[in-house]
């Protein structure tokens, strides 16, 4: 299947894209309207990231995000998407208690929200759980490197894999995730050389965020890309638009028009 055709993207599409050396484009989205725009722009994978804790719900981390939050936002995104594969992030503690708990929760994303698969953070420690899900037919996207759900344990965010020991550990994690049946893996916050090594060794696609140019694809947080957040912009992100400024200008113009009696005008008025 050709990338950017109108055919629905599946795990097979990603496999074919890697084989054909075509880069996978992935982006987060959290609601119906933006998901529709992102899909129409031709993105291959839409991640309903638990980063919605920060971008949509105003939390400082992803930790407070609940299963109910994720199910609701995933269902909204799915309603806006025709072509891209929609992946839902499994939030904090919804896949750690037992593989059985993880299976029941992951199944809800497919059955109730219509997601095409789920993403779990972690390497060897959760490989058994990934195997349980893939064994039941659930497409799993792995995620290693910076694990935002472990931010409290780590005491913050930092690039992982700079030391030889950490690099070997990450390689072992990547292998374990792939061996457990994940269809692709997110590499977050890794030196580019290590991400390139992992990409060369695995047979599944790697999707990088802050992991350099040699991954099979790239993923970004939509709010960073569109300039919707006014605060900190991470080094790995690039602003392609300045929507926060656009929104403020538009709303200020509306407020001025109302204040000056210019809105509603005749064409906005029923007679
Ligand atoms: O939650 C999220 O947006 C993510 C991406 C940064 C990969 O996990």
PDB file of C-alpha atoms and ligand atoms in Angstrom:
ATOM      1  CA  UNK A   1       0.000   0.000   0.000  1.00  0.00           C
ATOM      2  CA  UNK A   2       1.330   3.439  -0.851  1.00  0.00           C
ATOM      3  CA  UNK A   3       1.883   5.920   1.939  1.00  0.00           C
ATOM      4  CA  UNK A   4      -0.363   8.973   1.549  1.00  0.00           C
ATOM      5  CA  UNK A   5      -2.898   7.037  -0.517  1.00  0.00           C
ATOM      6  CA  UNK A   6      -6.420   7.263   0.864  1.00  0.00           C
ATOM      7  CA  UNK A   7      -6.308   3.648   2.045  1.00  0.00           C
ATOM      8  CA  UNK A   8      -6.593   3.126   5.797  1.00  0.00           C
ATOM      9  CA  UNK A   9      -3.195   2.821   7.470  1.00  0.00           C
ATOM     10  CA  UNK A  10      -2.553  -0.456   9.294  1.00  0.00           C
ATOM     11  CA  UNK A  11       0.407  -2.155  10.947  1.00  0.00           C
ATOM     12  CA  UNK A  12       1.173  -3.605   7.530  1.00  0.00           C
ATOM     13  CA  UNK A  13       1.525  -0.094   6.082  1.00  0.00           C
ATOM     14  CA  UNK A  14       4.273   0.685   8.588  1.00  0.00           C
ATOM     15  CA  UNK A  15       6.061  -2.553   7.796  1.00  0.00           C
ATOM     16  CA  UNK A  16       5.907  -1.762   4.075  1.00  0.00           C
ATOM     17  CA  UNK A  17       7.055   1.810   4.619  1.00  0.00           C
ATOM     18  CA  UNK A  18      10.108   0.640   6.533  1.00  0.00           C
ATOM     19  CA  UNK A  19      10.908  -1.921   3.848  1.00  0.00           C
ATOM     20  CA  UNK A  20      10.603   0.769   1.174  1.00  0.00           C
ATOM     21  CA  UNK A  21      12.676   3.205   3.250  1.00  0.00           C
ATOM     22  CA  UNK A  22       9.799   5.701   3.424  1.00  0.00           C
ATOM     23  CA  UNK A  23       9.602   7.816   6.575  1.00  0.00           C
ATOM     24  CA  UNK A  24       6.574   7.469   8.834  1.00  0.00           C
ATOM     25  CA  UNK A  25       4.994  10.721  10.035  1.00  0.00           C
ATOM     26  CA  UNK A  26       3.241  10.642  13.396  1.00  0.00           C
ATOM     27  CA  UNK A  27       1.673  13.413  15.463  1.00  0.00           C
ATOM     28  CA  UNK A  28      -0.429  13.638  18.591  1.00  0.00           C
ATOM     29  CA  UNK A  29      -4.021  14.859  18.517  1.00  0.00           C
ATOM     30  CA  UNK A  30      -6.553  14.935  21.300  1.00  0.00           C
ATOM     31  CA  UNK A  31      -9.920  16.000  19.896  1.00  0.00           C
ATOM     32  CA  UNK A  32     -12.235  15.540  16.912  1.00  0.00           C
ATOM     33  CA  UNK A  33     -11.537  18.791  15.057  1.00  0.00           C
ATOM     34  CA  UNK A  34      -7.741  18.763  15.190  1.00  0.00           C
ATOM     35  CA  UNK A  35      -7.640  15.020  14.498  1.00  0.00           C
ATOM     36  CA  UNK A  36      -9.586  15.652  11.302  1.00  0.00           C
ATOM     37  CA  UNK A  37      -7.129  18.355  10.197  1.00  0.00           C
ATOM     38  CA  UNK A  38      -4.098  16.237  11.062  1.00  0.00           C
ATOM     39  CA  UNK A  39      -5.557  13.265   9.186  1.00  0.00           C
ATOM     40  CA  UNK A  40      -6.417  15.378   6.141  1.00  0.00           C
ATOM     41  CA  UNK A  41      -2.821  16.660   6.129  1.00  0.00           C
ATOM     42  CA  UNK A  42      -1.704  13.075   5.482  1.00  0.00           C
ATOM     43  CA  UNK A  43      -0.098  12.063   8.784  1.00  0.00           C
ATOM     44  CA  UNK A  44       0.254   8.251   8.978  1.00  0.00           C
ATOM     45  CA  UNK A  45      -0.202   7.721  12.712  1.00  0.00           C
ATOM     46  CA  UNK A  46      -2.152   9.821  15.207  1.00  0.00           C
ATOM     47  CA  UNK A  47      -1.229   9.248  18.833  1.00  0.00           C
ATOM     48  CA  UNK A  48      -3.746  10.204  21.476  1.00  0.00           C
ATOM     49  CA  UNK A  49      -0.880  10.807  23.875  1.00  0.00           C
ATOM     50  CA  UNK A  50      -1.281  11.053  27.609  1.00  0.00           C
ATOM     51  CA  UNK A  51       0.559  14.332  27.026  1.00  0.00           C
ATOM     52  CA  UNK A  52      -3.045  15.545  26.891  1.00  0.00           C
ATOM     53  CA  UNK A  53      -2.609  15.826  30.666  1.00  0.00           C
ATOM     54  CA  UNK A  54      -0.498  18.908  29.975  1.00  0.00           C
ATOM     55  CA  UNK A  55      -1.797  20.130  26.600  1.00  0.00           C
ATOM     56  CA  UNK A  56      -5.535  19.720  27.239  1.00  0.00           C
ATOM     57  CA  UNK A  57      -6.082  19.332  30.974  1.00  0.00           C
ATOM     58  CA  UNK A  58      -3.489  21.712  32.443  1.00  0.00           C
ATOM     59  CA  UNK A  59      -1.638  19.184  34.631  1.00  0.00           C
ATOM     60  CA  UNK A  60       2.132  19.415  35.121  1.00  0.00           C
ATOM     61  CA  UNK A  61       2.784  15.763  34.230  1.00  0.00           C
ATOM     62  CA  UNK A  62       1.000  12.806  32.649  1.00  0.00           C
ATOM     63  CA  UNK A  63       0.568  11.059  36.016  1.00  0.00           C
ATOM     64  CA  UNK A  64      -2.955  12.345  36.848  1.00  0.00           C
ATOM     65  CA  UNK A  65      -4.401  11.269  33.471  1.00  0.00           C
ATOM     66  CA  UNK A  66      -7.037   8.551  33.924  1.00  0.00           C
ATOM     67  CA  UNK A  67      -8.331   5.721  31.782  1.00  0.00           C
ATOM     68  CA  UNK A  68     -11.645   7.590  31.462  1.00  0.00           C
ATOM     69  CA  UNK A  69      -9.806  10.711  30.170  1.00  0.00           C
ATOM     70  CA  UNK A  70      -7.964   8.649  27.563  1.00  0.00           C
ATOM     71  CA  UNK A  71     -11.027   6.710  26.419  1.00  0.00           C
ATOM     72  CA  UNK A  72     -13.054   9.887  25.927  1.00  0.00           C
ATOM     73  CA  UNK A  73     -10.330  11.723  23.966  1.00  0.00           C
ATOM     74  CA  UNK A  74      -9.484   8.637  21.900  1.00  0.00           C
ATOM     75  CA  UNK A  75     -13.108   8.177  20.861  1.00  0.00           C
ATOM     76  CA  UNK A  76     -13.272  11.857  19.832  1.00  0.00           C
ATOM     77  CA  UNK A  77     -10.111  11.539  17.735  1.00  0.00           C
ATOM     78  CA  UNK A  78     -11.305   8.332  16.081  1.00  0.00           C
ATOM     79  CA  UNK A  79     -14.513  10.114  15.019  1.00  0.00           C
ATOM     80  CA  UNK A  80     -12.414  12.665  13.113  1.00  0.00           C
ATOM     81  CA  UNK A  81     -10.044  10.264  11.352  1.00  0.00           C
ATOM     82  CA  UNK A  82     -10.485   8.442   8.049  1.00  0.00           C
ATOM     83  CA  UNK A  83      -6.995   7.309   7.035  1.00  0.00           C
ATOM     84  CA  UNK A  84      -4.365   7.443   9.816  1.00  0.00           C
ATOM     85  CA  UNK A  85      -3.886   4.684  12.368  1.00  0.00           C
ATOM     86  CA  UNK A  86      -5.040   5.969  15.766  1.00  0.00           C
ATOM     87  CA  UNK A  87      -2.998   4.779  18.734  1.00  0.00           C
ATOM     88  CA  UNK A  88      -4.066   5.408  22.324  1.00  0.00           C
ATOM     89  CA  UNK A  89      -1.609   5.867  25.169  1.00  0.00           C
ATOM     90  CA  UNK A  90      -2.356   3.619  28.125  1.00  0.00           C
ATOM     91  CA  UNK A  91      -2.150   5.958  31.121  1.00  0.00           C
ATOM     92  CA  UNK A  92      -0.230   5.572  34.380  1.00  0.00           C
ATOM     93  CA  UNK A  93      -0.961   2.381  36.356  1.00  0.00           C
ATOM     94  CA  UNK A  94      -3.459   0.957  33.863  1.00  0.00           C
ATOM     95  CA  UNK A  95      -1.040  -1.774  32.709  1.00  0.00           C
ATOM     96  CA  UNK A  96       1.267  -2.353  35.670  1.00  0.00           C
ATOM     97  CA  UNK A  97      -0.811  -4.289  38.197  1.00  0.00           C
ATOM     98  CA  UNK A  98      -0.983  -7.434  36.048  1.00  0.00           C
ATOM     99  CA  UNK A  99      -0.957  -8.468  32.368  1.00  0.00           C
ATOM    100  CA  UNK A 100      -4.644  -9.389  32.820  1.00  0.00           C
ATOM    101  CA  UNK A 101      -5.487  -5.854  33.991  1.00  0.00           C
ATOM    102  CA  UNK A 102      -3.532  -4.486  31.026  1.00  0.00           C
ATOM    103  CA  UNK A 103      -5.415  -6.737  28.615  1.00  0.00           C
ATOM    104  CA  UNK A 104      -8.819  -5.678  29.902  1.00  0.00           C
ATOM    105  CA  UNK A 105      -7.880  -1.975  29.773  1.00  0.00           C
ATOM    106  CA  UNK A 106      -6.220  -2.192  26.354  1.00  0.00           C
ATOM    107  CA  UNK A 107      -9.263  -4.015  24.997  1.00  0.00           C
ATOM    108  CA  UNK A 108     -11.448  -1.076  26.042  1.00  0.00           C
ATOM    109  CA  UNK A 109      -9.474   1.255  23.758  1.00  0.00           C
ATOM    110  CA  UNK A 110     -10.229  -0.984  20.778  1.00  0.00           C
ATOM    111  CA  UNK A 111     -13.809  -1.927  21.652  1.00  0.00           C
ATOM    112  CA  UNK A 112     -15.176   1.271  23.219  1.00  0.00           C
ATOM    113  CA  UNK A 113     -13.058   4.007  21.624  1.00  0.00           C
ATOM    114  CA  UNK A 114     -12.268   2.473  18.229  1.00  0.00           C
ATOM    115  CA  UNK A 115      -8.471   2.828  18.504  1.00  0.00           C
ATOM    116  CA  UNK A 116      -6.238   0.876  16.147  1.00  0.00           C
ATOM    117  CA  UNK A 117      -3.769   0.013  18.897  1.00  0.00           C
ATOM    118  CA  UNK A 118      -2.250   1.083  22.212  1.00  0.00           C
ATOM    119  CA  UNK A 119       1.087   2.439  23.415  1.00  0.00           C
ATOM    120  CA  UNK A 120       2.822   1.325  26.622  1.00  0.00           C
ATOM    121  CA  UNK A 121       5.926   2.855  28.195  1.00  0.00           C
ATOM    122  CA  UNK A 122       8.764   0.529  29.184  1.00  0.00           C
ATOM    123  CA  UNK A 123      11.180  -2.139  27.980  1.00  0.00           C
ATOM    124  CA  UNK A 124      12.076  -5.523  29.455  1.00  0.00           C
ATOM    125  CA  UNK A 125      10.012  -4.807  32.574  1.00  0.00           C
ATOM    126  CA  UNK A 126       6.766  -4.843  30.598  1.00  0.00           C
ATOM    127  CA  UNK A 127       7.686  -7.197  27.748  1.00  0.00           C
ATOM    128  CA  UNK A 128       5.492  -9.928  29.270  1.00  0.00           C
ATOM    129  CA  UNK A 129       2.542  -7.555  29.316  1.00  0.00           C
ATOM    130  CA  UNK A 130       3.156  -6.515  25.699  1.00  0.00           C
ATOM    131  CA  UNK A 131       3.231 -10.214  24.786  1.00  0.00           C
ATOM    132  CA  UNK A 132      -0.109 -10.759  26.529  1.00  0.00           C
ATOM    133  CA  UNK A 133      -1.691  -7.936  24.501  1.00  0.00           C
ATOM    134  CA  UNK A 134      -0.193  -8.860  21.138  1.00  0.00           C
ATOM    135  CA  UNK A 135      -1.125 -12.492  21.823  1.00  0.00           C
ATOM    136  CA  UNK A 136      -4.734 -11.358  22.056  1.00  0.00           C
ATOM    137  CA  UNK A 137      -4.473  -9.516  18.726  1.00  0.00           C
ATOM    138  CA  UNK A 138      -3.949  -5.994  20.062  1.00  0.00           C
ATOM    139  CA  UNK A 139      -1.433  -3.900  18.081  1.00  0.00           C
ATOM    140  CA  UNK A 140       1.115  -2.467  20.524  1.00  0.00           C
ATOM    141  CA  UNK A 141       3.412   0.503  20.014  1.00  0.00           C
ATOM    142  CA  UNK A 142       6.372   0.316  22.415  1.00  0.00           C
ATOM    143  CA  UNK A 143       8.059   3.350  24.001  1.00  0.00           C
ATOM    144  CA  UNK A 144      11.551   3.495  25.531  1.00  0.00           C
ATOM    145  CA  UNK A 145      14.038   6.195  26.506  1.00  0.00           C
ATOM    146  CA  UNK A 146      12.431   9.097  28.333  1.00  0.00           C
ATOM    147  CA  UNK A 147       9.333   7.637  29.964  1.00  0.00           C
ATOM    148  CA  UNK A 148       7.152  10.556  31.063  1.00  0.00           C
ATOM    149  CA  UNK A 149       5.105   8.306  33.383  1.00  0.00           C
ATOM    150  CA  UNK A 150       8.329   7.708  35.393  1.00  0.00           C
ATOM    151  CA  UNK A 151       9.153  11.409  35.761  1.00  0.00           C
ATOM    152  CA  UNK A 152       8.679  11.382  39.537  1.00  0.00           C
ATOM    153  CA  UNK A 153      10.977   8.380  40.002  1.00  0.00           C
ATOM    154  CA  UNK A 154      13.569   9.925  37.646  1.00  0.00           C
ATOM    155  CA  UNK A 155      13.315  13.388  39.189  1.00  0.00           C
ATOM    156  CA  UNK A 156      12.830  15.048  35.792  1.00  0.00           C
ATOM    157  CA  UNK A 157      13.465  14.547  32.093  1.00  0.00           C
ATOM    158  CA  UNK A 158      16.933  13.857  30.642  1.00  0.00           C
ATOM    159  CA  UNK A 159      18.463  12.272  27.553  1.00  0.00           C
ATOM    160  CA  UNK A 160      18.861   8.519  28.101  1.00  0.00           C
ATOM    161  CA  UNK A 161      21.603   6.200  26.815  1.00  0.00           C
ATOM    162  CA  UNK A 162      24.622   8.481  26.944  1.00  0.00           C
ATOM    163  CA  UNK A 163      26.695   5.985  28.944  1.00  0.00           C
ATOM    164  CA  UNK A 164      27.703   2.636  27.427  1.00  0.00           C
ATOM    165  CA  UNK A 165      25.784   0.771  30.141  1.00  0.00           C
ATOM    166  CA  UNK A 166      22.589   2.718  29.569  1.00  0.00           C
ATOM    167  CA  UNK A 167      22.943   2.311  25.806  1.00  0.00           C
ATOM    168  CA  UNK A 168      23.226  -1.490  26.178  1.00  0.00           C
ATOM    169  CA  UNK A 169      20.242  -1.525  28.535  1.00  0.00           C
ATOM    170  CA  UNK A 170      18.165   0.417  26.001  1.00  0.00           C
ATOM    171  CA  UNK A 171      19.178  -1.940  23.216  1.00  0.00           C
ATOM    172  CA  UNK A 172      18.064  -4.873  25.361  1.00  0.00           C
ATOM    173  CA  UNK A 173      14.784  -3.068  26.090  1.00  0.00           C
ATOM    174  CA  UNK A 174      14.187  -2.412  22.383  1.00  0.00           C
ATOM    175  CA  UNK A 175      14.850  -6.071  21.518  1.00  0.00           C
ATOM    176  CA  UNK A 176      12.496  -7.257  24.278  1.00  0.00           C
ATOM    177  CA  UNK A 177       9.693  -4.970  23.072  1.00  0.00           C
ATOM    178  CA  UNK A 178      10.143  -6.135  19.466  1.00  0.00           C
ATOM    179  CA  UNK A 179      10.353  -9.814  20.502  1.00  0.00           C
ATOM    180  CA  UNK A 180       7.111  -9.401  22.458  1.00  0.00           C
ATOM    181  CA  UNK A 181       5.366  -8.535  19.196  1.00  0.00           C
ATOM    182  CA  UNK A 182       5.162  -4.727  19.188  1.00  0.00           C
ATOM    183  CA  UNK A 183       4.560  -3.449  15.636  1.00  0.00           C
ATOM    184  CA  UNK A 184       6.769  -0.361  16.165  1.00  0.00           C
ATOM    185  CA  UNK A 185       8.573   1.441  18.957  1.00  0.00           C
ATOM    186  CA  UNK A 186       8.887   5.075  20.029  1.00  0.00           C
ATOM    187  CA  UNK A 187      12.427   6.153  20.932  1.00  0.00           C
ATOM    188  CA  UNK A 188      12.240   9.277  23.091  1.00  0.00           C
ATOM    189  CA  UNK A 189      15.209  11.428  24.114  1.00  0.00           C
ATOM    190  CA  UNK A 190      18.128   9.281  22.920  1.00  0.00           C
ATOM    191  CA  UNK A 191      21.442  10.309  21.325  1.00  0.00           C
ATOM    192  CA  UNK A 192      21.026  10.101  17.548  1.00  0.00           C
ATOM    193  CA  UNK A 193      23.811   7.509  17.220  1.00  0.00           C
ATOM    194  CA  UNK A 194      22.087   5.127  19.653  1.00  0.00           C
ATOM    195  CA  UNK A 195      18.708   5.565  17.946  1.00  0.00           C
ATOM    196  CA  UNK A 196      20.412   4.769  14.620  1.00  0.00           C
ATOM    197  CA  UNK A 197      21.939   1.610  16.136  1.00  0.00           C
ATOM    198  CA  UNK A 198      18.596   0.449  17.518  1.00  0.00           C
ATOM    199  CA  UNK A 199      16.914   1.206  14.181  1.00  0.00           C
ATOM    200  CA  UNK A 200      19.532  -0.822  12.306  1.00  0.00           C
ATOM    201  CA  UNK A 201      19.210  -3.773  14.654  1.00  0.00           C
ATOM    202  CA  UNK A 202      15.424  -4.064  14.968  1.00  0.00           C
ATOM    203  CA  UNK A 203      13.140  -5.360  12.247  1.00  0.00           C
ATOM    204  CA  UNK A 204      10.189  -3.224  13.403  1.00  0.00           C
ATOM    205  CA  UNK A 205       9.964   0.519  12.648  1.00  0.00           C
ATOM    206  CA  UNK A 206      11.375   3.018  15.153  1.00  0.00           C
ATOM    207  CA  UNK A 207       9.558   6.332  15.608  1.00  0.00           C
ATOM    208  CA  UNK A 208      11.753   9.012  17.125  1.00  0.00           C
ATOM    209  CA  UNK A 209      11.073  12.050  19.249  1.00  0.00           C
ATOM    210  CA  UNK A 210      14.311  13.736  20.174  1.00  0.00           C
ATOM    211  CA  UNK A 211      16.169  10.724  18.765  1.00  0.00           C
ATOM    212  CA  UNK A 212      17.734  12.161  15.616  1.00  0.00           C
ATOM    213  CA  UNK A 213      17.108  11.723  11.908  1.00  0.00           C
ATOM    214  CA  UNK A 214      17.878   8.012  11.445  1.00  0.00           C
ATOM    215  CA  UNK A 215      14.673   6.567  12.906  1.00  0.00           C
ATOM    216  CA  UNK A 216      12.081   5.090  10.537  1.00  0.00           C
ATOM    217  CA  UNK A 217       9.679   7.867  11.457  1.00  0.00           C
ATOM    218  CA  UNK A 218       9.169  10.926  13.620  1.00  0.00           C
ATOM    219  CA  UNK A 219       6.523  11.841  16.182  1.00  0.00           C
ATOM    220  CA  UNK A 220       5.855  15.227  17.723  1.00  0.00           C
ATOM    221  CA  UNK A 221       3.395  16.777  20.141  1.00  0.00           C
ATOM    222  CA  UNK A 222       0.868  18.771  18.109  1.00  0.00           C
ATOM    223  CA  UNK A 223       0.865  21.766  20.459  1.00  0.00           C
ATOM    224  CA  UNK A 224       4.654  22.202  20.078  1.00  0.00           C
ATOM    225  CA  UNK A 225       4.455  21.944  16.298  1.00  0.00           C
ATOM    226  CA  UNK A 226       1.590  24.431  15.932  1.00  0.00           C
ATOM    227  CA  UNK A 227       2.813  26.916  18.519  1.00  0.00           C
ATOM    228  CA  UNK A 228      -0.268  26.402  20.680  1.00  0.00           C
ATOM    229  CA  UNK A 229       1.769  26.355  23.898  1.00  0.00           C
ATOM    230  CA  UNK A 230       3.217  29.695  24.842  1.00  0.00           C
ATOM    231  CA  UNK A 231       5.648  28.311  27.374  1.00  0.00           C
ATOM    232  CA  UNK A 232       8.696  26.086  27.003  1.00  0.00           C
ATOM    233  CA  UNK A 233       9.433  24.516  23.624  1.00  0.00           C
ATOM    234  CA  UNK A 234      11.628  21.395  23.809  1.00  0.00           C
ATOM    235  CA  UNK A 235      14.902  21.289  21.808  1.00  0.00           C
ATOM    236  CA  UNK A 236      13.624  18.388  19.701  1.00  0.00           C
ATOM    237  CA  UNK A 237      10.543  20.303  18.540  1.00  0.00           C
ATOM    238  CA  UNK A 238      10.128  22.789  15.691  1.00  0.00           C
ATOM    239  CA  UNK A 239       7.374  25.384  15.452  1.00  0.00           C
ATOM    240  CA  UNK A 240       5.676  25.304  12.053  1.00  0.00           C
ATOM    241  CA  UNK A 241       2.986  27.814  13.066  1.00  0.00           C
ATOM    242  CA  UNK A 242       2.216  30.323  15.813  1.00  0.00           C
ATOM    243  CA  UNK A 243      -1.416  29.518  16.554  1.00  0.00           C
ATOM    244  CA  UNK A 244      -1.343  30.956  20.085  1.00  0.00           C
ATOM    245  CA  UNK A 245      -0.629  34.390  18.588  1.00  0.00           C
ATOM    246  CA  UNK A 246      -3.238  33.867  15.850  1.00  0.00           C
ATOM    247  CA  UNK A 247      -5.901  32.932  18.415  1.00  0.00           C
ATOM    248  CA  UNK A 248      -5.108  35.875  20.682  1.00  0.00           C
ATOM    249  CA  UNK A 249      -5.176  38.322  17.757  1.00  0.00           C
ATOM    250  CA  UNK A 250      -8.510  36.962  16.505  1.00  0.00           C
ATOM    251  CA  UNK A 251     -10.136  37.028  19.952  1.00  0.00           C
ATOM    252  CA  UNK A 252      -8.821  40.543  20.635  1.00  0.00           C
ATOM    253  CA  UNK A 253     -10.276  41.726  17.306  1.00  0.00           C
ATOM    254  CA  UNK A 254     -13.649  40.179  18.252  1.00  0.00           C
ATOM    255  CA  UNK A 255     -13.550  41.840  21.666  1.00  0.00           C
ATOM    256  CA  UNK A 256     -12.721  45.220  20.074  1.00  0.00           C
ATOM    257  CA  UNK A 257     -15.586  44.866  17.582  1.00  0.00           C
ATOM    258  CA  UNK A 258     -18.075  44.040  20.359  1.00  0.00           C
ATOM    259  CA  UNK A 259     -16.801  46.898  22.522  1.00  0.00           C
ATOM    260  CA  UNK A 260     -16.998  49.351  19.595  1.00  0.00           C
ATOM    261  CA  UNK A 261     -20.459  48.196  18.493  1.00  0.00           C
ATOM    262  CA  UNK A 262     -19.126  46.810  15.180  1.00  0.00           C
ATOM    263  CA  UNK A 263     -20.238  43.234  15.816  1.00  0.00           C
ATOM    264  CA  UNK A 264     -22.778  41.906  15.023  1.00  0.00           C
ATOM    265  CA  UNK A 265     -23.034  43.803  11.728  1.00  0.00           C
ATOM    266  CA  UNK A 266     -26.047  43.710   9.396  1.00  0.00           C
ATOM    267  CA  UNK A 267     -24.820  40.503   7.700  1.00  0.00           C
ATOM    268  CA  UNK A 268     -24.675  38.735  11.066  1.00  0.00           C
ATOM    269  CA  UNK A 269     -28.177  39.774  12.041  1.00  0.00           C
ATOM    270  CA  UNK A 270     -31.545  38.054  11.408  1.00  0.00           C
ATOM    271  CA  UNK A 271     -34.379  40.259  10.247  1.00  0.00           C
TER     272      UNK A 271
HETATM  273  O1  LIG B   1       2.113  11.319  25.265  1.00  0.00           O
HETATM  274  C1  LIG B   1       2.742  11.614  24.240  1.00  0.00           C
HETATM  275  O2  LIG B   1       2.463  12.600  23.558  1.00  0.00           O
HETATM  276  C2  LIG B   1       3.846  10.742  23.838  1.00  0.00           C
HETATM  277  C3  LIG B   1       4.712  11.200  22.715  1.00  0.00           C
HETATM  278  C4  LIG B   1       5.587  12.273  23.193  1.00  0.00           C
HETATM  279  C5  LIG B   1       5.474  10.084  22.114  1.00  0.00           C
HETATM  280  O3  LIG B   1       4.058   9.722  24.427  1.00  0.00           O
END
